[in-house]
Amino acid sequence: MTLVDTAAGIAQRVAATIDPVFAVIDDWRANAERHLAADAEPRAATFDPVVADLVAAELERPGTLITGAGFVAAPGFLADAPWHLAWWLSGASPFRVEQTGGGLRRLDAVSDPDAESFRDYTTLEWWRVPARTGRRHLTGPYVDYLCTDDYTVTITTPVAVDGEMAGLVGADVYVARLEQALLPVLREADRTCTIVNASGRIVASTDTHRATGALLRLDGLADALAPLREAEGVGLVTAVAPLPGGADVVPCGDTSLALVVE
């Protein structure tokens, strides 16, 4: 098997690791849109239990990559909660959560815009990009001080009602869990392999000197990744140009991630 074949196979397996997360989130979106469209006056008090039921099974499933999930409302959409996060964590993180029964814990988010610790989530990338594009977006890796307090990848997709954005559904994935799943696959190649997002930030690498969340600085990488940024959440990019230094860049399905092989 050639190096090109090996790289393509690794990229496919990376995509196969992420694709189930996308499928789960798409199912949540469809269910959320159906429930909200059937409610003449959506309210947090009635919709939050629906969200909890949607995400509970995946958050409690053994082996899941997802560590937090839920719904974030567009400001003013819910009649009883102008700013609102209905977000649950699976159990490992003690960060600003309240127990809600079983193994799930709900994020104790500050929703009063007059409070000193309030944060306008519409300014954050995981909200801002899907709100602009109307498409799924993968944010990170970044240290998520709002929800997990650890290096995280957040995947969000818009929820629409009557053609208007009602909010987002999404999921948090700890990068440490992604690394556990991806590094054994990356090590099958006898070359340095690094997974980056569409902006060139490192998700996982066989080079231990490459820090999670840091930019991978290789000549031509930003230009090579441009097709992934443009196609995110829309279509499949099957190939991008190799880098001037000889490294290959292989898209990982439609995940907006890429494998860099040097």
PDB file of C-alpha atoms in Angstrom:
ATOM      1  CA  MET A   1       0.000   0.000   0.000  1.00  0.00           C
ATOM      2  CA  THR A   2       1.382   3.425  -0.962  1.00  0.00           C
ATOM      3  CA  LEU A   3       1.644   6.357   1.414  1.00  0.00           C
ATOM      4  CA  VAL A   4      -1.172   8.059  -0.498  1.00  0.00           C
ATOM      5  CA  ASP A   5      -3.429   5.043   0.047  1.00  0.00           C
ATOM      6  CA  THR A   6      -2.477   4.899   3.721  1.00  0.00           C
ATOM      7  CA  ALA A   7      -3.193   8.612   4.206  1.00  0.00           C
ATOM      8  CA  ALA A   8      -6.554   8.313   2.446  1.00  0.00           C
ATOM      9  CA  GLY A   9      -7.487   5.343   4.622  1.00  0.00           C
ATOM     10  CA  ILE A  10      -6.533   7.180   7.803  1.00  0.00           C
ATOM     11  CA  ALA A  11      -8.556  10.229   6.733  1.00  0.00           C
ATOM     12  CA  GLN A  12     -11.575   8.014   6.092  1.00  0.00           C
ATOM     13  CA  ARG A  13     -11.278   6.474   9.549  1.00  0.00           C
ATOM     14  CA  VAL A  14     -11.003   9.914  11.146  1.00  0.00           C
ATOM     15  CA  ALA A  15     -14.212  10.892   9.334  1.00  0.00           C
ATOM     16  CA  ALA A  16     -15.876   7.672  10.473  1.00  0.00           C
ATOM     17  CA  THR A  17     -15.064   8.627  14.084  1.00  0.00           C
ATOM     18  CA  ILE A  18     -16.676  12.081  13.770  1.00  0.00           C
ATOM     19  CA  ASP A  19     -19.608  11.271  11.465  1.00  0.00           C
ATOM     20  CA  PRO A  20     -21.736   9.592  14.186  1.00  0.00           C
ATOM     21  CA  VAL A  21     -21.557  12.818  16.219  1.00  0.00           C
ATOM     22  CA  PHE A  22     -22.835  14.774  13.214  1.00  0.00           C
ATOM     23  CA  ALA A  23     -25.657  12.272  12.729  1.00  0.00           C
ATOM     24  CA  VAL A  24     -26.749  12.578  16.355  1.00  0.00           C
ATOM     25  CA  ILE A  25     -26.772  16.378  16.183  1.00  0.00           C
ATOM     26  CA  ASP A  26     -28.758  16.334  12.926  1.00  0.00           C
ATOM     27  CA  ASP A  27     -31.350  14.123  14.618  1.00  0.00           C
ATOM     28  CA  TRP A  28     -31.554  16.512  17.563  1.00  0.00           C
ATOM     29  CA  ARG A  29     -32.059  19.436  15.187  1.00  0.00           C
ATOM     30  CA  ALA A  30     -34.929  17.715  13.371  1.00  0.00           C
ATOM     31  CA  ASN A  31     -36.636  16.843  16.647  1.00  0.00           C
ATOM     32  CA  ALA A  32     -36.134  20.326  18.085  1.00  0.00           C
ATOM     33  CA  GLU A  33     -37.579  21.974  14.987  1.00  0.00           C
ATOM     34  CA  ARG A  34     -40.613  19.696  15.069  1.00  0.00           C
ATOM     35  CA  HIS A  35     -41.343  20.412  18.744  1.00  0.00           C
ATOM     36  CA  LEU A  36     -40.827  24.163  18.440  1.00  0.00           C
ATOM     37  CA  ALA A  37     -42.937  24.467  15.290  1.00  0.00           C
ATOM     38  CA  ALA A  38     -45.836  22.755  17.065  1.00  0.00           C
ATOM     39  CA  ASP A  39     -45.757  25.216  19.983  1.00  0.00           C
ATOM     40  CA  ALA A  40     -47.561  28.521  19.431  1.00  0.00           C
ATOM     41  CA  GLU A  41     -45.507  30.217  22.168  1.00  0.00           C
ATOM     42  CA  PRO A  42     -42.271  28.299  22.879  1.00  0.00           C
ATOM     43  CA  ARG A  43     -41.108  28.627  26.468  1.00  0.00           C
ATOM     44  CA  ALA A  44     -38.010  27.401  28.274  1.00  0.00           C
ATOM     45  CA  ALA A  45     -40.177  25.835  30.965  1.00  0.00           C
ATOM     46  CA  THR A  46     -41.757  23.440  28.470  1.00  0.00           C
ATOM     47  CA  PHE A  47     -38.935  23.010  25.964  1.00  0.00           C
ATOM     48  CA  ASP A  48     -36.065  22.311  28.380  1.00  0.00           C
ATOM     49  CA  PRO A  49     -37.451  18.859  29.340  1.00  0.00           C
ATOM     50  CA  VAL A  50     -37.676  18.056  25.623  1.00  0.00           C
ATOM     51  CA  VAL A  51     -34.017  18.972  25.161  1.00  0.00           C
ATOM     52  CA  ALA A  52     -32.997  16.938  28.202  1.00  0.00           C
ATOM     53  CA  ASP A  53     -34.785  13.898  26.823  1.00  0.00           C
ATOM     54  CA  LEU A  54     -33.148  14.380  23.412  1.00  0.00           C
ATOM     55  CA  VAL A  55     -29.561  14.482  24.679  1.00  0.00           C
ATOM     56  CA  ALA A  56     -29.736  12.165  27.689  1.00  0.00           C
ATOM     57  CA  ALA A  57     -29.354   8.855  25.878  1.00  0.00           C
ATOM     58  CA  GLU A  58     -26.204   9.940  24.037  1.00  0.00           C
ATOM     59  CA  LEU A  59     -24.622  11.631  27.050  1.00  0.00           C
ATOM     60  CA  GLU A  60     -25.118   8.484  29.122  1.00  0.00           C
ATOM     61  CA  ARG A  61     -24.105   6.027  26.400  1.00  0.00           C
ATOM     62  CA  PRO A  62     -20.865   4.164  27.263  1.00  0.00           C
ATOM     63  CA  GLY A  63     -18.056   5.126  24.918  1.00  0.00           C
ATOM     64  CA  THR A  64     -19.655   8.296  23.578  1.00  0.00           C
ATOM     65  CA  LEU A  65     -17.321  11.092  22.482  1.00  0.00           C
ATOM     66  CA  ILE A  66     -19.903  13.703  23.494  1.00  0.00           C
ATOM     67  CA  THR A  67     -19.440  15.225  26.953  1.00  0.00           C
ATOM     68  CA  GLY A  68     -21.950  18.073  26.786  1.00  0.00           C
ATOM     69  CA  ALA A  69     -24.947  18.867  24.618  1.00  0.00           C
ATOM     70  CA  GLY A  70     -28.125  20.880  24.353  1.00  0.00           C
ATOM     71  CA  PHE A  71     -29.949  23.844  22.870  1.00  0.00           C
ATOM     72  CA  VAL A  72     -29.033  27.546  22.885  1.00  0.00           C
ATOM     73  CA  ALA A  73     -31.905  29.910  22.115  1.00  0.00           C
ATOM     74  CA  ALA A  74     -31.784  32.899  19.825  1.00  0.00           C
ATOM     75  CA  PRO A  75     -32.165  36.016  22.000  1.00  0.00           C
ATOM     76  CA  GLY A  76     -35.853  36.754  22.483  1.00  0.00           C
ATOM     77  CA  PHE A  77     -37.135  33.540  20.895  1.00  0.00           C
ATOM     78  CA  LEU A  78     -38.395  31.935  24.121  1.00  0.00           C
ATOM     79  CA  ALA A  79     -41.223  33.869  25.759  1.00  0.00           C
ATOM     80  CA  ASP A  80     -40.041  33.285  29.323  1.00  0.00           C
ATOM     81  CA  ALA A  81     -36.250  33.415  28.801  1.00  0.00           C
ATOM     82  CA  PRO A  82     -34.821  36.149  26.534  1.00  0.00           C
ATOM     83  CA  TRP A  83     -31.322  34.606  26.898  1.00  0.00           C
ATOM     84  CA  HIS A  84     -31.211  30.872  27.468  1.00  0.00           C
ATOM     85  CA  LEU A  85     -28.912  27.843  27.400  1.00  0.00           C
ATOM     86  CA  ALA A  86     -30.378  24.394  27.991  1.00  0.00           C
ATOM     87  CA  TRP A  87     -27.104  22.470  28.175  1.00  0.00           C
ATOM     88  CA  TRP A  88     -26.227  19.258  29.986  1.00  0.00           C
ATOM     89  CA  LEU A  89     -22.917  17.609  30.865  1.00  0.00           C
ATOM     90  CA  SER A  90     -22.320  13.906  31.140  1.00  0.00           C
ATOM     91  CA  GLY A  91     -20.625  13.763  34.515  1.00  0.00           C
ATOM     92  CA  ALA A  92     -16.831  14.119  34.368  1.00  0.00           C
ATOM     93  CA  SER A  93     -16.615  17.898  34.653  1.00  0.00           C
ATOM     94  CA  PRO A  94     -17.537  19.645  37.923  1.00  0.00           C
ATOM     95  CA  PHE A  95     -17.560  23.008  36.162  1.00  0.00           C
ATOM     96  CA  ARG A  96     -20.557  25.213  37.064  1.00  0.00           C
ATOM     97  CA  VAL A  97     -23.155  22.510  36.915  1.00  0.00           C
ATOM     98  CA  GLU A  98     -26.169  21.453  38.933  1.00  0.00           C
ATOM     99  CA  GLN A  99     -27.353  17.869  39.356  1.00  0.00           C
ATOM    100  CA  THR A 100     -30.626  17.142  37.573  1.00  0.00           C
ATOM    101  CA  GLY A 101     -31.064  13.443  38.291  1.00  0.00           C
ATOM    102  CA  GLY A 102     -29.312  10.366  36.994  1.00  0.00           C
ATOM    103  CA  GLY A 103     -25.796  10.937  35.706  1.00  0.00           C
ATOM    104  CA  LEU A 104     -26.594  14.186  33.897  1.00  0.00           C
ATOM    105  CA  ARG A 105     -25.733  17.613  35.212  1.00  0.00           C
ATOM    106  CA  ARG A 106     -27.044  20.853  33.832  1.00  0.00           C
ATOM    107  CA  LEU A 107     -24.828  23.817  33.090  1.00  0.00           C
ATOM    108  CA  ASP A 108     -25.602  26.618  35.504  1.00  0.00           C
ATOM    109  CA  ALA A 109     -25.431  29.409  32.937  1.00  0.00           C
ATOM    110  CA  VAL A 110     -25.883  33.101  33.761  1.00  0.00           C
ATOM    111  CA  SER A 111     -28.839  34.310  31.686  1.00  0.00           C
ATOM    112  CA  ASP A 112     -29.341  37.794  33.147  1.00  0.00           C
ATOM    113  CA  PRO A 113     -27.708  40.316  30.775  1.00  0.00           C
ATOM    114  CA  ASP A 114     -27.367  42.783  33.675  1.00  0.00           C
ATOM    115  CA  ALA A 115     -25.293  40.337  35.730  1.00  0.00           C
ATOM    116  CA  GLU A 116     -21.570  40.985  35.973  1.00  0.00           C
ATOM    117  CA  SER A 117     -20.690  37.444  34.863  1.00  0.00           C
ATOM    118  CA  PHE A 118     -23.121  37.386  31.905  1.00  0.00           C
ATOM    119  CA  ARG A 119     -21.567  36.561  28.551  1.00  0.00           C
ATOM    120  CA  ASP A 120     -23.219  37.301  25.226  1.00  0.00           C
ATOM    121  CA  TYR A 121     -22.952  33.914  23.535  1.00  0.00           C
ATOM    122  CA  THR A 122     -23.939  35.358  20.149  1.00  0.00           C
ATOM    123  CA  THR A 123     -20.407  36.815  19.919  1.00  0.00           C
ATOM    124  CA  LEU A 124     -18.780  33.378  20.202  1.00  0.00           C
ATOM    125  CA  GLU A 125     -17.617  31.440  17.135  1.00  0.00           C
ATOM    126  CA  TRP A 126     -19.834  28.405  17.756  1.00  0.00           C
ATOM    127  CA  TRP A 127     -22.858  30.727  17.503  1.00  0.00           C
ATOM    128  CA  ARG A 128     -21.606  33.441  15.175  1.00  0.00           C
ATOM    129  CA  VAL A 129     -20.575  31.254  12.223  1.00  0.00           C
ATOM    130  CA  PRO A 130     -23.712  29.036  11.997  1.00  0.00           C
ATOM    131  CA  ALA A 131     -25.885  32.137  12.460  1.00  0.00           C
ATOM    132  CA  ARG A 132     -24.172  33.734   9.463  1.00  0.00           C
ATOM    133  CA  THR A 133     -23.969  30.686   7.194  1.00  0.00           C
ATOM    134  CA  GLY A 134     -27.063  28.717   8.248  1.00  0.00           C
ATOM    135  CA  ARG A 135     -24.878  25.604   8.303  1.00  0.00           C
ATOM    136  CA  ARG A 136     -23.137  23.264  10.698  1.00  0.00           C
ATOM    137  CA  HIS A 137     -19.850  24.475  12.178  1.00  0.00           C
ATOM    138  CA  LEU A 138     -16.993  22.851  14.076  1.00  0.00           C
ATOM    139  CA  THR A 139     -15.337  25.228  16.535  1.00  0.00           C
ATOM    140  CA  GLY A 140     -12.002  24.482  18.156  1.00  0.00           C
ATOM    141  CA  PRO A 141     -10.021  23.052  19.688  1.00  0.00           C
ATOM    142  CA  TYR A 142     -10.277  25.816  22.288  1.00  0.00           C
ATOM    143  CA  VAL A 143     -10.464  26.043  26.065  1.00  0.00           C
ATOM    144  CA  ASP A 144     -14.208  26.288  26.693  1.00  0.00           C
ATOM    145  CA  TYR A 145     -14.490  28.472  29.791  1.00  0.00           C
ATOM    146  CA  LEU A 146     -18.278  28.730  29.347  1.00  0.00           C
ATOM    147  CA  CYS A 147     -19.165  25.028  29.490  1.00  0.00           C
ATOM    148  CA  THR A 148     -16.325  22.544  30.037  1.00  0.00           C
ATOM    149  CA  ASP A 149     -13.200  24.415  31.219  1.00  0.00           C
ATOM    150  CA  ASP A 150     -11.033  22.134  29.076  1.00  0.00           C
ATOM    151  CA  TYR A 151      -9.821  21.786  25.487  1.00  0.00           C
ATOM    152  CA  THR A 152     -12.977  21.159  23.527  1.00  0.00           C
ATOM    153  CA  VAL A 153     -14.357  20.831  20.030  1.00  0.00           C
ATOM    154  CA  THR A 154     -17.891  22.206  19.766  1.00  0.00           C
ATOM    155  CA  ILE A 155     -20.155  21.237  16.879  1.00  0.00           C
ATOM    156  CA  THR A 156     -23.266  23.373  16.380  1.00  0.00           C
ATOM    157  CA  THR A 157     -26.018  23.550  13.787  1.00  0.00           C
ATOM    158  CA  PRO A 158     -28.894  26.038  13.459  1.00  0.00           C
ATOM    159  CA  VAL A 159     -32.481  25.258  14.443  1.00  0.00           C
ATOM    160  CA  ALA A 160     -35.030  27.088  12.294  1.00  0.00           C
ATOM    161  CA  VAL A 161     -38.758  27.673  12.749  1.00  0.00           C
ATOM    162  CA  ASP A 162     -40.793  29.242   9.954  1.00  0.00           C
ATOM    163  CA  GLY A 163     -37.595  30.197   8.176  1.00  0.00           C
ATOM    164  CA  GLU A 164     -36.157  32.051  11.178  1.00  0.00           C
ATOM    165  CA  MET A 165     -33.301  30.952  13.412  1.00  0.00           C
ATOM    166  CA  ALA A 166     -34.680  29.802  16.761  1.00  0.00           C
ATOM    167  CA  GLY A 167     -31.315  28.808  18.168  1.00  0.00           C
ATOM    168  CA  LEU A 168     -28.706  26.082  17.898  1.00  0.00           C
ATOM    169  CA  VAL A 169     -28.345  22.476  18.922  1.00  0.00           C
ATOM    170  CA  GLY A 170     -24.875  21.154  19.464  1.00  0.00           C
ATOM    171  CA  ALA A 171     -22.401  19.047  21.341  1.00  0.00           C
ATOM    172  CA  ASP A 172     -19.066  19.391  23.102  1.00  0.00           C
ATOM    173  CA  VAL A 173     -16.356  16.789  22.578  1.00  0.00           C
ATOM    174  CA  TYR A 174     -13.303  16.770  24.837  1.00  0.00           C
ATOM    175  CA  VAL A 175     -10.153  16.824  22.717  1.00  0.00           C
ATOM    176  CA  ALA A 176      -8.579  14.318  25.118  1.00  0.00           C
ATOM    177  CA  ARG A 177     -11.265  11.800  24.141  1.00  0.00           C
ATOM    178  CA  LEU A 178     -10.758  12.540  20.462  1.00  0.00           C
ATOM    179  CA  GLU A 179      -7.029  11.987  20.862  1.00  0.00           C
ATOM    180  CA  GLN A 180      -7.640   8.616  22.499  1.00  0.00           C
ATOM    181  CA  ALA A 181      -9.748   7.588  19.511  1.00  0.00           C
ATOM    182  CA  LEU A 182      -7.583   9.097  16.768  1.00  0.00           C
ATOM    183  CA  LEU A 183      -3.953   8.661  17.804  1.00  0.00           C
ATOM    184  CA  PRO A 184      -3.854   4.858  17.330  1.00  0.00           C
ATOM    185  CA  VAL A 185      -5.118   5.420  13.780  1.00  0.00           C
ATOM    186  CA  LEU A 186      -2.616   8.193  13.046  1.00  0.00           C
ATOM    187  CA  ARG A 187       0.294   6.058  14.270  1.00  0.00           C
ATOM    188  CA  GLU A 188      -0.374   3.478  11.567  1.00  0.00           C
ATOM    189  CA  ALA A 189       1.533   5.686   9.121  1.00  0.00           C
ATOM    190  CA  ASP A 190       5.326   5.822   9.379  1.00  0.00           C
ATOM    191  CA  ARG A 191       5.269   9.603   8.931  1.00  0.00           C
ATOM    192  CA  THR A 192       4.275  12.501  11.160  1.00  0.00           C
ATOM    193  CA  CYS A 193       0.481  12.824  11.045  1.00  0.00           C
ATOM    194  CA  THR A 194      -1.494  15.783  12.339  1.00  0.00           C
ATOM    195  CA  ILE A 195      -5.237  16.437  12.320  1.00  0.00           C
ATOM    196  CA  VAL A 196      -6.126  20.120  11.937  1.00  0.00           C
ATOM    197  CA  ASN A 197      -9.367  22.046  11.665  1.00  0.00           C
ATOM    198  CA  ALA A 198     -10.201  24.236   8.677  1.00  0.00           C
ATOM    199  CA  SER A 199      -8.250  27.111  10.233  1.00  0.00           C
ATOM    200  CA  GLY A 200      -5.142  24.988  10.732  1.00  0.00           C
ATOM    201  CA  ARG A 201      -5.469  24.494  14.490  1.00  0.00           C
ATOM    202  CA  ILE A 202      -4.183  21.195  15.813  1.00  0.00           C
ATOM    203  CA  VAL A 203      -6.679  18.609  17.048  1.00  0.00           C
ATOM    204  CA  ALA A 204      -4.283  15.667  17.427  1.00  0.00           C
ATOM    205  CA  SER A 205      -0.760  14.856  16.279  1.00  0.00           C
ATOM    206  CA  THR A 206       1.779  12.060  16.488  1.00  0.00           C
ATOM    207  CA  ASP A 207       4.368  14.813  17.106  1.00  0.00           C
ATOM    208  CA  THR A 208       4.222  15.348  20.872  1.00  0.00           C
ATOM    209  CA  HIS A 209       5.709  18.836  20.479  1.00  0.00           C
ATOM    210  CA  ARG A 210       2.608  20.036  18.656  1.00  0.00           C
ATOM    211  CA  ALA A 211       0.209  21.443  21.206  1.00  0.00           C
ATOM    212  CA  THR A 212      -3.550  21.031  20.974  1.00  0.00           C
ATOM    213  CA  GLY A 213      -5.191  24.222  19.763  1.00  0.00           C
ATOM    214  CA  ALA A 214      -1.993  25.723  18.373  1.00  0.00           C
ATOM    215  CA  LEU A 215      -1.752  26.711  14.732  1.00  0.00           C
ATOM    216  CA  LEU A 216       0.182  24.296  12.560  1.00  0.00           C
ATOM    217  CA  ARG A 217       2.600  26.604  10.784  1.00  0.00           C
ATOM    218  CA  LEU A 218       3.503  25.072   7.441  1.00  0.00           C
ATOM    219  CA  ASP A 219       4.026  27.033   4.234  1.00  0.00           C
ATOM    220  CA  GLY A 220       0.910  26.955   2.093  1.00  0.00           C
ATOM    221  CA  LEU A 221      -1.320  25.245   4.671  1.00  0.00           C
ATOM    222  CA  ALA A 222      -3.792  28.105   5.051  1.00  0.00           C
ATOM    223  CA  ASP A 223      -4.349  28.232   1.279  1.00  0.00           C
ATOM    224  CA  ALA A 224      -4.631  24.433   1.057  1.00  0.00           C
ATOM    225  CA  LEU A 225      -7.348  24.435   3.736  1.00  0.00           C
ATOM    226  CA  ALA A 226      -9.418  27.186   2.089  1.00  0.00           C
ATOM    227  CA  PRO A 227     -11.710  24.718   0.246  1.00  0.00           C
ATOM    228  CA  LEU A 228     -12.603  23.101   3.595  1.00  0.00           C
ATOM    229  CA  ARG A 229     -13.574  26.450   5.087  1.00  0.00           C
ATOM    230  CA  GLU A 230     -15.691  27.330   2.068  1.00  0.00           C
ATOM    231  CA  ALA A 231     -17.474  23.960   1.943  1.00  0.00           C
ATOM    232  CA  GLU A 232     -18.048  23.446   5.654  1.00  0.00           C
ATOM    233  CA  GLY A 233     -21.435  21.893   6.295  1.00  0.00           C
ATOM    234  CA  VAL A 234     -22.321  21.955   2.591  1.00  0.00           C
ATOM    235  CA  GLY A 235     -20.435  19.372   0.623  1.00  0.00           C
ATOM    236  CA  LEU A 236     -17.536  16.977   0.476  1.00  0.00           C
ATOM    237  CA  VAL A 237     -14.050  18.187  -0.464  1.00  0.00           C
ATOM    238  CA  THR A 238     -12.237  15.146  -1.821  1.00  0.00           C
ATOM    239  CA  ALA A 239      -8.766  16.599  -2.362  1.00  0.00           C
ATOM    240  CA  VAL A 240      -6.657  19.709  -1.840  1.00  0.00           C
ATOM    241  CA  ALA A 241      -3.255  20.672  -3.209  1.00  0.00           C
ATOM    242  CA  PRO A 242      -0.096  19.301  -1.545  1.00  0.00           C
ATOM    243  CA  LEU A 243       2.080  21.778   0.325  1.00  0.00           C
ATOM    244  CA  PRO A 244       5.229  23.272  -1.209  1.00  0.00           C
ATOM    245  CA  GLY A 245       7.425  21.381   1.258  1.00  0.00           C
ATOM    246  CA  GLY A 246       6.024  18.043   0.131  1.00  0.00           C
ATOM    247  CA  ALA A 247       3.477  17.426   2.887  1.00  0.00           C
ATOM    248  CA  ASP A 248       0.146  15.966   1.824  1.00  0.00           C
ATOM    249  CA  VAL A 249      -3.164  17.406   3.049  1.00  0.00           C
ATOM    250  CA  VAL A 250      -6.090  14.985   2.927  1.00  0.00           C
ATOM    251  CA  PRO A 251      -9.655  16.094   3.797  1.00  0.00           C
ATOM    252  CA  CYS A 252     -11.405  13.897   6.377  1.00  0.00           C
ATOM    253  CA  GLY A 253     -14.787  13.465   4.721  1.00  0.00           C
ATOM    254  CA  ASP A 254     -17.133  16.398   5.344  1.00  0.00           C
ATOM    255  CA  THR A 255     -15.936  16.935   8.910  1.00  0.00           C
ATOM    256  CA  SER A 256     -14.020  20.143   7.956  1.00  0.00           C
ATOM    257  CA  LEU A 257     -10.936  18.448   9.461  1.00  0.00           C
ATOM    258  CA  ALA A 258      -7.862  17.550   7.439  1.00  0.00           C
ATOM    259  CA  LEU A 259      -5.000  15.086   7.831  1.00  0.00           C
ATOM    260  CA  VAL A 260      -1.525  16.555   7.248  1.00  0.00           C
ATOM    261  CA  VAL A 261       1.095  13.908   6.474  1.00  0.00           C
ATOM    262  CA  GLU A 262       4.768  14.960   6.416  1.00  0.00           C
TER     263      GLU A 262
END
